[in-house]
Amino acid sequence: MTDLSDLPPLWSGRRALGLRPVLPLLAALALWLYAVRHTDVSRLDDYGLVTALHPSFWAGLAVLTAGFWFTVRDRRRPGGWPAAYVLGLLVMERATQAVLYPTPLYAWAWKHDGVVDHLLTVGGLQSADQIGDMAVYDQWPGFFAAQAALVRLLGVDSAAMYMAWWPLASSLLLLFPLLLIYRTFTEDRRLIWTAVWLFFVANWVGQDYFSPQSVAFALHLGVLAVVLRRYGRSGTGGGSGRRGQAVWTVVLTVLVMAMVISHQLTPAMLVVSLLALVLLRRHRDWVPVATTVVIFLAWCATAALPFLSAAMPDMIRAVGDIGGNVERGYGATPTGAGALATSWAARLLSGSVLLLAAAGVWRQPVLRYRAMPLLVITAAPLPMFVASSYGSEMIFRVLMFMLPGVAFFAAAALLPKVRTLAAAEAAAEAGARRKTEPPARRGIGARLRAGFGIRVWGPLLVLLAGTAVFVPSYSGKDRINYFPPQEVALVGQLFDEAPEGSLVVAANRNYPLAYASYGSIDHYWFLEDDRSHVDEIVRDPAGTLATDMAGVDRPSRAYFLFTQGQLANSEMNGQLTGAQLNSVLESVAASPRFRLVAENGAGAVYELRQPEETEGTEGKGPVEGTAAVEGTAGEGGGER
């Protein structure tokens, strides 16, 4: 592909900033270090990390973005400098939370830690008859088996010891296949690195946490990189004859197998993308798609068959129901100023990048031709809206799988038009004529306008805005996702002391260690029940919950767990308000049917008394010292 060569030669790199590339990078990282040392996350509000961050963080982010833009535009700078800035971006984006928070984020990450711990404990896979719905993870065990091996190799107690750093590690895994894909269609490092920057800035969806999806997505990009670079339209495989194609087929098979045994959705997305390439005649070699389909179907027909057999009726009903597939369910509606601001920030970021990509496709005719396979892959996930809701997450997953191509074409919109060969020759002739003419005198204003025109500052402002909006999009719900050490200790104490066969009842599953000992402890989250039953609990909390929790015989026990994480999730996702949940807690605390077994500033644990234990307690007041969690009573989370 021809180079993007018509950039203004003035005021780039050192002239624009008056600095060498290393200085803005070091200044940005210094500001970041100062920010993380002076940020207090002990009392997060509904805006999450956004309002908690020290102002120097935002200054560092602006310096980093400006330094990247002027460095990547300067052809005299070695290619390693844009890479260094991208690594700096990943540190500021993905490592900030790991440094600031003393415990890992996100309830689903803790759930996956529980799966790894269970696999280490039992030493093998189990069926639904043994562990119920959690057997789905044993039917796609690749990620968890690898993590179990890593835990043993490192000699740590559990994956929780390192999973706070997983977002940074999984993002680094994406960098190499992204570069391979982009280098397939251009050698211009400005386009390549700007696309990489936009990809990480727009990738707020959150697939990078400790999860099978994080590794499966990297494998997905790896397969696409192999297919795009080594399986050309001629079908030669890109290697030295059949031997070269056989080698790349082996590589492809290994990547696909690792993906298929780890995640349900990613292989389906890959099949759709590869089929689109073949059917639209962008690649004529059927080996990649045939290999992927055979491995995928073989796994579905064997190891994953129990889950798929049970889920197939719902999957069939979802086909064609586009409205239902993109509709939010109960408990997924942002409520309150902070949650709404975060939601709209994410929408604005994604919508802006999509519009930029459309502009890039329109104004870069050369890319429409040369990068057509990438354009096909970008659009390929869209039909998945017709296929499934994927637990009300399909819209996020489609956006994520489209993002590599979207970022590439969005970057093309920020850079000058790609010249055709004829245009380059005409520009060379014009340059030769200008050399023979006497130079015209230009004032300082004209020189400044030439150096700092719209082609320089316009894209820079876009990058600055997008990089800043990423923070609320990615970290704006940290009040939900962060579990302080007190909450971790409280839940850990509960599961350490609960006898086998016990039942834990909570408002929702948003608390750490929620799936600890799931092979021997049952769970019930009442906000996931029918709305009519939730209304019964709100009207008579202690009586209804006591009835729900009855039937657990000694030595097993039934526990009611209330934590700040549950309250935050309920308030910000449109379930029950803080006042309603605190009334539930107060009712349980005042009831003689329950006794307090543990309490701290992050929550409380109550045990349901056995019938013989309640004799003679009727009419007595609440257990001494029990109360609603400090700071939450009477707080409203907005109406549903």
XYZ file of C-alpha atoms in Angstrom:
640
model
C 0.000 0.000 0.000
C 1.245 3.488 -0.747
C 2.337 5.643 2.146
C 0.273 8.332 3.841
C 2.810 10.902 2.833
C 1.081 14.262 2.604
C 1.506 15.244 6.229
C 2.653 18.797 7.005
C 6.416 18.697 7.473
C 6.463 21.564 9.994
C 5.992 21.552 13.755
C 6.057 17.804 14.221
C 7.877 15.874 16.913
C 10.552 18.020 18.533
C 9.424 21.302 16.938
C 5.805 20.885 17.999
C 6.564 20.031 21.594
C 10.011 21.488 21.960
C 10.965 18.142 23.480
C 12.362 14.787 22.536
C 9.815 11.936 22.485
C 11.099 10.457 25.735
C 10.362 13.590 27.756
C 6.555 13.727 27.307
C 6.416 9.998 27.975
C 8.411 10.292 31.190
C 6.412 13.348 32.253
C 3.128 11.506 31.701
C 4.272 8.490 33.708
C 5.564 10.746 36.482
C 2.187 12.486 36.671
C 0.487 9.084 36.744
C 2.685 7.894 39.601
C 1.948 11.060 41.538
C -1.775 10.587 40.885
C -1.956 6.998 42.120
C -0.062 7.962 45.279
C -2.555 10.741 46.021
C -5.855 9.060 45.054
C -8.186 7.827 47.782
C -10.551 4.999 46.800
C -11.913 4.315 50.274
C -15.220 6.101 49.562
C -16.221 5.858 45.912
C -19.326 7.650 44.694
C -21.626 6.795 41.796
C -19.050 8.099 39.300
C -16.552 5.455 40.334
C -12.896 6.167 39.783
C -13.599 9.292 37.710
C -14.157 11.632 40.653
C -11.687 9.835 42.911
C -8.651 10.282 40.638
C -6.178 13.009 41.482
C -6.167 15.791 38.814
C -2.579 14.963 37.884
C -3.866 11.740 36.304
C -5.828 13.701 33.726
C -2.835 15.966 33.074
C -0.654 12.898 32.523
C -3.181 11.400 30.137
C -3.251 14.625 28.092
C 0.562 14.842 27.957
C 0.803 11.184 26.928
C -1.767 11.581 24.144
C -0.182 14.756 22.751
C 3.266 13.217 22.902
C 2.043 10.139 21.043
C 0.356 12.154 18.316
C 3.338 14.370 17.503
C 5.738 11.450 17.768
C 3.779 9.104 15.527
C 3.478 11.830 12.879
C 7.219 12.445 12.723
C 8.826 10.113 10.186
C 12.251 10.816 11.631
C 11.345 9.067 14.874
C 12.129 5.344 15.140
C 9.160 3.018 15.177
C 9.808 2.056 18.777
C 8.604 5.383 20.137
C 4.929 4.928 19.191
C 5.121 1.468 20.734
C 6.490 2.975 23.956
C 3.615 5.441 24.089
C 1.065 2.677 23.554
C 2.624 0.717 26.411
C 2.387 3.855 28.531
C -1.286 4.114 27.609
C -1.902 0.517 28.670
C -0.209 1.153 32.001
C -2.368 4.226 32.665
C -5.538 2.535 31.417
C -5.213 -0.992 32.754
C -2.760 -0.857 35.648
C -4.257 2.084 37.551
C -6.953 -0.015 39.204
C -4.499 -2.779 40.096
C -2.276 -0.224 41.857
C -5.066 1.706 43.579
C -7.303 -1.103 44.828
C -6.000 -3.538 47.464
C -8.299 -6.313 46.202
C -9.194 -7.522 42.683
C -12.165 -5.942 40.929
C -15.308 -7.438 39.456
C -17.534 -10.187 40.849
C -17.166 -12.313 37.707
C -13.388 -12.374 38.140
C -13.902 -13.680 41.672
C -16.314 -16.249 40.262
C -13.682 -17.513 37.847
C -11.191 -17.667 40.703
C -13.704 -19.896 42.471
C -13.871 -22.172 39.429
C -10.067 -22.477 39.357
C -10.003 -23.195 43.085
C -12.711 -25.854 42.705
C -10.787 -27.519 39.891
C -7.666 -27.606 42.071
C -9.641 -28.979 45.012
C -11.483 -31.812 43.265
C -8.671 -32.543 40.834
C -10.885 -33.096 37.787
C -13.986 -32.145 35.815
C -17.490 -32.769 37.127
C -20.957 -33.129 35.628
C -24.207 -31.247 36.229
C -25.374 -34.077 38.491
C -22.527 -33.197 40.854
C -22.329 -29.388 40.744
C -25.466 -28.234 38.913
C -25.312 -25.227 36.610
C -21.636 -24.604 37.398
C -20.812 -27.668 35.303
C -20.907 -25.393 32.251
C -17.388 -24.291 33.162
C -16.238 -27.894 33.228
C -17.540 -28.275 29.675
C -15.268 -25.437 28.486
C -12.332 -25.974 30.870
C -9.376 -24.738 28.798
C -8.854 -21.394 30.533
C -9.482 -22.768 34.019
C -7.189 -25.760 33.588
C -4.422 -23.462 32.364
C -4.938 -21.152 35.359
C -4.902 -24.089 37.761
C -1.556 -25.134 36.306
C -0.291 -21.537 36.600
C -1.359 -21.319 40.257
C 0.597 -24.466 41.028
C 3.590 -23.306 38.998
C 3.746 -19.959 40.809
C 3.154 -21.562 44.201
C 0.438 -19.066 45.185
C -2.716 -19.758 47.165
C -5.135 -18.861 44.370
C -5.513 -16.905 41.153
C -6.696 -13.943 43.266
C -3.024 -13.285 44.000
C -2.449 -12.041 40.428
C -5.820 -11.554 38.746
C -5.882 -7.809 39.533
C -3.142 -7.454 36.907
C -4.936 -9.579 34.346
C -6.439 -6.619 32.407
C -2.939 -5.336 31.672
C -1.615 -8.795 30.787
C -4.548 -9.668 28.522
C -4.287 -6.305 26.736
C -0.620 -6.964 26.039
C -1.657 -10.312 24.539
C -3.761 -8.429 21.972
C -0.961 -6.145 20.850
C 1.014 -8.587 18.689
C -1.898 -10.027 16.643
C -3.280 -6.508 16.171
C 0.020 -5.359 14.707
C 0.132 -8.379 12.404
C -3.387 -7.705 11.127
C -2.767 -4.018 10.490
C 0.611 -4.629 8.833
C -1.161 -6.923 6.391
C -2.828 -3.886 4.805
C -0.342 -1.051 5.267
C 3.283 -0.433 6.058
C 2.647 3.096 7.263
C 3.446 3.091 10.963
C 1.363 6.208 11.536
C -1.781 4.421 10.451
C -0.806 1.233 12.289
C -0.036 2.809 15.651
C -2.906 5.280 15.541
C -5.227 2.323 14.926
C -3.691 0.459 17.878
C -4.149 3.526 20.081
C -7.791 3.901 19.062
C -8.427 0.206 19.623
C -7.280 0.328 23.230
C -9.012 3.660 23.855
C -12.332 2.387 22.479
C -12.080 -1.061 24.089
C -14.087 -0.193 27.192
C -16.326 -3.294 27.008
C -14.269 -5.017 29.689
C -13.437 -8.390 28.163
C -9.935 -7.983 29.565
C -10.715 -9.078 33.134
C -9.767 -12.510 34.494
C -11.942 -14.587 32.182
C -11.909 -17.130 29.350
C -13.108 -14.373 26.998
C -9.897 -12.386 27.485
C -7.692 -15.206 26.195
C -10.199 -16.408 23.590
C -10.333 -12.933 22.041
C -6.541 -12.868 21.713
C -6.666 -16.306 20.073
C -9.425 -15.043 17.765
C -7.195 -12.183 16.591
C -4.284 -14.588 16.254
C -6.281 -16.848 13.921
C -7.384 -13.863 11.824
C -3.773 -12.687 11.579
C -2.661 -16.101 10.323
C -5.523 -16.326 7.822
C -5.071 -12.810 6.449
C -1.300 -13.084 6.117
C -0.787 -16.723 5.139
C -3.928 -17.792 3.291
C -4.126 -15.595 0.208
C -6.717 -15.573 -2.538
C -4.619 -17.927 -4.596
C -4.935 -20.590 -1.929
C -1.177 -21.192 -1.764
C -1.167 -20.621 1.963
C 1.507 -17.953 1.811
C 4.335 -20.443 2.559
C 6.762 -22.403 0.413
C 4.214 -24.559 -1.358
C 2.208 -27.265 0.349
C 4.747 -27.690 3.148
C 4.378 -24.058 4.165
C 0.600 -24.297 4.088
C 0.708 -27.467 6.213
C 2.785 -25.685 8.859
C 0.362 -22.779 9.066
C -2.584 -25.186 9.178
C -1.029 -26.817 12.237
C -0.585 -23.392 13.866
C -4.164 -22.527 12.991
C -5.443 -25.823 14.430
C -3.646 -25.288 17.740
C -5.045 -21.760 18.107
C -8.581 -22.845 17.241
C -8.499 -25.816 19.619
C -7.317 -23.629 22.495
C -10.167 -21.223 21.751
C -12.890 -23.854 21.318
C -12.196 -25.576 24.640
C -12.167 -22.240 26.504
C -15.169 -20.191 25.392
C -18.624 -20.650 23.883
C -19.161 -17.524 21.787
C -15.739 -16.704 20.330
C -15.500 -19.750 18.023
C -18.922 -18.895 16.597
C -17.764 -15.339 15.905
C -14.653 -16.704 14.222
C -16.677 -19.049 12.008
C -18.877 -16.137 10.909
C -15.827 -14.015 10.025
C -14.043 -16.775 8.108
C -17.214 -17.715 6.228
C -17.694 -14.085 5.228
C -14.162 -13.969 3.799
C -14.732 -17.083 1.725
C -18.269 -16.376 0.535
C -17.375 -12.823 -0.494
C -14.335 -14.211 -2.331
C -11.811 -12.279 -0.294
C -10.041 -15.581 0.424
C -10.634 -18.705 -1.648
C -8.926 -21.167 0.679
C -11.493 -23.187 2.641
C -8.908 -24.758 4.960
C -9.218 -22.196 7.809
C -13.018 -22.181 7.925
C -13.285 -25.958 7.486
C -10.746 -26.547 10.263
C -12.564 -24.186 12.616
C -16.018 -25.618 11.891
C -14.903 -29.235 12.344
C -13.182 -28.568 15.678
C -16.058 -26.403 16.917
C -18.762 -28.918 16.025
C -16.740 -31.824 17.403
C -16.492 -30.122 20.791
C -20.159 -29.131 20.782
C -21.184 -32.698 19.991
C -19.093 -34.233 22.778
C -17.858 -32.298 25.837
C -20.298 -29.377 25.529
C -23.334 -31.476 24.584
C -24.975 -31.562 28.059
C -25.156 -27.780 28.300
C -26.157 -27.258 24.669
C -28.920 -29.853 24.890
C -30.480 -28.019 27.830
C -29.980 -24.556 26.345
C -31.015 -25.357 22.764
C -34.759 -24.512 23.122
C -33.958 -21.015 24.403
C -31.301 -20.561 21.721
C -33.775 -21.487 18.990
C -36.397 -19.082 20.365
C -33.849 -16.235 20.308
C -33.096 -16.639 16.596
C -34.597 -13.718 14.705
C -35.671 -11.841 17.837
C -33.414 -8.818 17.303
C -35.358 -6.604 19.699
C -35.213 -9.173 22.463
C -31.553 -9.921 21.805
C -30.497 -6.320 22.376
C -33.003 -5.505 25.122
C -31.742 -4.944 28.641
C -33.177 -7.171 31.309
C -34.247 -6.404 34.853
C -31.282 -5.287 36.903
C -29.350 -3.981 33.894
C -30.847 -0.485 33.589
C -28.473 2.305 34.713
C -30.097 4.332 37.476
C -28.857 7.565 38.998
C -26.664 10.359 37.649
C -23.388 8.447 37.916
C -24.588 5.265 36.245
C -26.317 7.218 33.479
C -23.243 9.378 32.858
C -21.061 6.278 32.596
C -23.499 4.587 30.233
C -23.730 7.614 27.958
C -19.965 8.135 27.996
C -19.507 4.576 26.726
C -22.153 5.063 24.046
C -20.608 8.351 22.959
C -17.176 6.781 22.720
C -18.355 3.798 20.682
C -20.591 5.893 18.446
C -17.806 8.381 17.735
C -15.328 5.670 16.774
C -17.919 4.018 14.516
C -18.592 7.351 12.794
C -14.869 7.930 12.372
C -14.547 4.475 10.819
C -17.339 5.266 8.347
C -15.566 8.519 7.477
C -12.309 6.641 6.982
C -13.932 4.168 4.614
C -15.531 7.016 2.639
C -12.491 9.259 2.301
C -9.875 6.549 1.719
C -10.787 4.802 -1.551
C -7.463 2.986 -1.638
C -8.212 1.368 1.721
C -11.650 0.290 0.547
C -9.892 -1.782 -2.079
C -6.687 -2.876 -0.358
C -8.204 -3.495 3.084
C -11.475 -5.032 1.891
C -10.873 -8.300 3.850
C -10.599 -6.293 7.052
C -13.772 -4.426 6.161
C -15.545 -7.766 5.662
C -14.329 -9.049 9.043
C -15.478 -5.836 10.682
C -19.038 -6.203 9.415
C -19.232 -9.994 9.864
C -20.321 -10.022 13.561
C -23.428 -7.904 12.884
C -25.680 -10.890 11.985
C -25.099 -12.289 15.472
C -27.768 -9.853 16.678
C -30.226 -12.159 14.937
C -28.865 -15.308 16.552
C -28.812 -14.768 20.305
C -28.969 -12.304 23.195
C -26.018 -13.981 24.977
C -27.419 -13.007 28.354
C -28.254 -9.446 27.201
C -24.588 -8.947 26.292
C -24.653 -9.579 22.546
C -24.548 -5.883 21.678
C -21.328 -5.500 23.682
C -19.763 -8.617 22.210
C -20.565 -7.586 18.635
C -18.997 -4.200 19.273
C -15.886 -5.832 20.706
C -15.385 -8.168 17.755
C -15.908 -5.309 15.305
C -13.434 -3.053 17.082
C -10.132 -4.158 15.462
C -11.389 -3.183 12.012
C -13.306 -0.159 13.270
C -10.156 1.219 14.907
C -8.159 0.783 11.682
C -10.595 2.713 9.509
C -11.159 5.311 12.246
C -7.408 5.936 12.300
C -7.489 6.376 8.523
C -10.041 9.161 9.011
C -7.601 11.052 11.235
C -4.734 10.867 8.749
C -4.358 12.476 5.301
C -5.706 10.706 2.271
C -3.718 7.839 0.846
C -2.214 8.861 -2.453
C -2.467 6.813 -5.580
C 0.701 6.291 -7.576
C -0.388 8.884 -10.163
C -1.092 11.420 -7.453
C 2.312 10.801 -5.919
C 4.014 11.425 -9.298
C 2.038 14.633 -9.774
C 3.032 15.787 -6.292
C 6.687 15.048 -7.077
C 6.494 17.147 -10.249
C 4.858 19.997 -8.338
C 7.594 19.783 -5.726
C 10.273 19.974 -8.428
C 8.641 23.114 -9.863
C 8.510 24.733 -6.445
C 12.220 24.167 -6.017
C 12.955 26.258 -9.130
C 10.775 29.141 -7.932
C 12.010 31.747 -5.429
C 10.706 31.062 -1.951
C 7.850 33.289 -0.884
C 8.129 35.214 2.346
C 5.545 34.192 4.903
C 4.748 35.848 8.193
C 4.766 34.148 11.558
C 0.977 33.782 11.468
C 1.076 31.889 8.175
C 3.862 29.618 9.432
C 1.924 28.859 12.604
C -1.236 28.099 10.643
C 0.749 25.807 8.338
C 2.268 23.925 11.274
C -0.730 23.841 13.590
C -3.586 23.584 11.119
C -6.709 21.536 11.350
C -4.852 18.458 10.105
C -2.702 18.562 13.251
C -4.969 19.870 15.981
C -8.254 18.370 14.800
C -7.112 14.733 15.106
C -5.250 15.545 18.322
C -8.420 16.902 19.917
C -10.272 13.754 18.811
C -7.600 11.551 20.398
C -7.592 13.622 23.583
C -11.378 13.440 23.899
C -11.547 9.706 23.200
C -8.711 8.897 25.590
C -10.357 10.934 28.353
C -13.838 9.464 27.800
C -12.388 5.966 28.089
C -11.868 6.494 31.827
C -15.563 6.891 32.793
C -16.569 4.256 30.246
C -14.172 1.718 31.760
C -13.949 2.758 35.415
C -17.176 4.658 36.020
C -18.838 1.679 37.747
C -16.061 0.938 40.195
C -18.420 1.523 43.102
C -20.068 -1.714 41.957
C -16.929 -3.555 40.965
C -14.626 -2.767 43.897
C -14.815 -4.895 47.039
C -12.816 -3.446 49.955
C -10.745 -5.768 52.162
C -13.440 -5.699 54.861
C -15.980 -7.126 52.428
C -13.567 -9.806 51.253
C -12.805 -10.727 54.867
C -16.505 -10.888 55.809
C -17.456 -13.174 52.931
C -14.332 -15.264 53.444
C -15.247 -15.789 57.092
C -18.726 -16.920 56.093
C -17.518 -19.567 53.662
C -14.774 -20.735 56.005
C -17.303 -21.402 58.764
C -20.339 -22.578 56.767
C -20.837 -26.366 57.032
C -21.168 -28.436 53.897
C -24.654 -28.286 52.401
C -25.371 -24.800 53.774
C -27.381 -22.154 51.930
C -26.258 -18.528 51.433
C -28.986 -16.012 50.558
C -28.093 -12.552 49.244
C -29.734 -9.774 47.255
C -27.561 -10.383 44.194
C -24.287 -12.054 43.314
C -22.196 -8.864 43.368
C -19.789 -9.717 46.167
C -16.339 -11.329 46.304
C -15.949 -15.077 46.683
C -19.606 -15.502 45.714
C -18.827 -18.903 44.237
C -16.368 -20.129 46.837
C -17.053 -23.759 47.724
C -19.841 -23.953 45.140
C -19.445 -27.711 45.134
C -20.712 -27.861 48.715
C -22.555 -24.545 49.363
C -25.837 -23.531 47.702
C -26.732 -19.950 46.772
C -29.948 -18.000 46.276
C -30.010 -14.385 45.008
C -33.521 -13.100 45.574
C -33.307 -10.106 43.203
C -32.947 -12.589 40.333
C -36.280 -14.182 41.256
C -39.698 -13.225 39.870
C -40.629 -9.616 40.481
C -43.717 -10.693 42.419
C -41.550 -12.575 44.901
C -39.157 -9.629 45.213
C -42.162 -7.467 46.088
C -43.117 -9.978 48.801
C -39.638 -9.717 50.288
C -39.860 -5.911 50.288
C -43.241 -6.049 52.091
C -42.184 -8.626 54.718
C -38.418 -9.170 54.492
C -37.704 -11.311 57.543
C -40.823 -13.478 57.247
C -40.465 -14.157 53.514
C -36.714 -14.793 53.684
C -37.126 -17.108 56.677
C -39.621 -19.146 54.667
C -37.302 -19.221 51.648
C -34.391 -20.341 53.815
C -36.274 -23.022 55.752
C -35.629 -26.674 55.072
C -31.863 -26.598 55.614
C -31.219 -29.202 58.312
C -28.288 -29.550 60.667
C -25.381 -29.687 60.456
C -25.978 -27.396 57.461
C -27.076 -23.829 58.082
C -28.884 -21.047 56.195
C -27.260 -17.595 56.085
C -28.369 -14.150 54.963
C -25.472 -12.080 53.583
C -25.667 -8.332 53.044
C -22.721 -6.332 51.638
C -21.984 -2.909 50.215
C -21.296 -4.441 46.805
C -24.828 -5.825 46.616
C -26.290 -2.467 47.596
C -24.218 -0.588 44.986
C -25.196 -3.009 42.243
C -28.875 -2.850 43.159
C -28.953 0.943 43.304
C -26.987 1.641 40.137
C -28.658 -1.044 38.018
C -32.265 -0.215 38.793
C -33.202 -3.034 41.170
C -34.020 -1.907 44.728
C -33.084 1.443 46.239
C -30.708 1.792 49.143
C -33.625 2.557 51.459
C -35.435 -0.609 50.385
C -32.406 -2.849 50.851
C -31.608 -1.329 54.223
C -35.180 -1.973 55.322
C -34.617 -5.626 54.404
C -31.471 -5.685 56.547
C -33.180 -3.927 59.458
C -36.090 -6.385 59.329
C -33.730 -9.370 59.425
C -31.720 -7.790 62.252
C -34.861 -7.186 64.312
C -36.351 -10.636 63.752
C -35.904 -13.304 66.462
C -35.674 -15.873 63.660
C -32.179 -14.640 62.804
C -29.018 -14.169 64.813
C -25.980 -12.069 63.906
C -22.842 -14.134 63.286
C -20.486 -11.566 61.689
C -20.475 -7.856 60.961
C -18.101 -5.084 59.906
C -18.226 -1.798 58.037
C -18.792 -3.554 54.693
C -21.771 -5.727 55.621
C -23.266 -8.325 57.917
C -24.048 -12.048 58.066
C -27.133 -13.475 59.795
C -27.937 -17.106 60.432
C -31.470 -18.484 60.354
C -32.255 -20.073 63.708
C -33.546 -23.622 63.817
C -37.197 -23.962 65.033
C -36.104 -25.187 68.461
C -33.771 -22.191 68.806
C -36.601 -19.665 68.352
C -38.634 -20.961 71.322
C -38.889 -18.281 73.977
C -37.457 -15.563 71.720
C -40.744 -14.268 70.298
C -41.351 -10.653 71.196
C -37.718 -9.919 72.045
C -35.991 -6.987 70.437
C -33.305 -7.109 67.805
C -29.931 -8.613 68.436
C -27.851 -6.028 70.257
C -25.536 -4.033 68.039
C -27.236 -4.750 64.734
C -28.057 -1.920 62.360
C -28.132 -0.976 58.713
C -24.755 -0.628 57.046
C -23.338 2.767 57.907
C -23.978 5.470 55.370
C -26.619 3.617 53.359
C -29.850 3.973 55.308
C -32.340 6.176 53.563
C -30.284 6.604 50.397
C -32.383 6.392 47.266
C -31.087 4.811 44.108
C -33.787 6.169 41.808
C -36.988 4.540 40.702
C -36.969 1.582 38.359
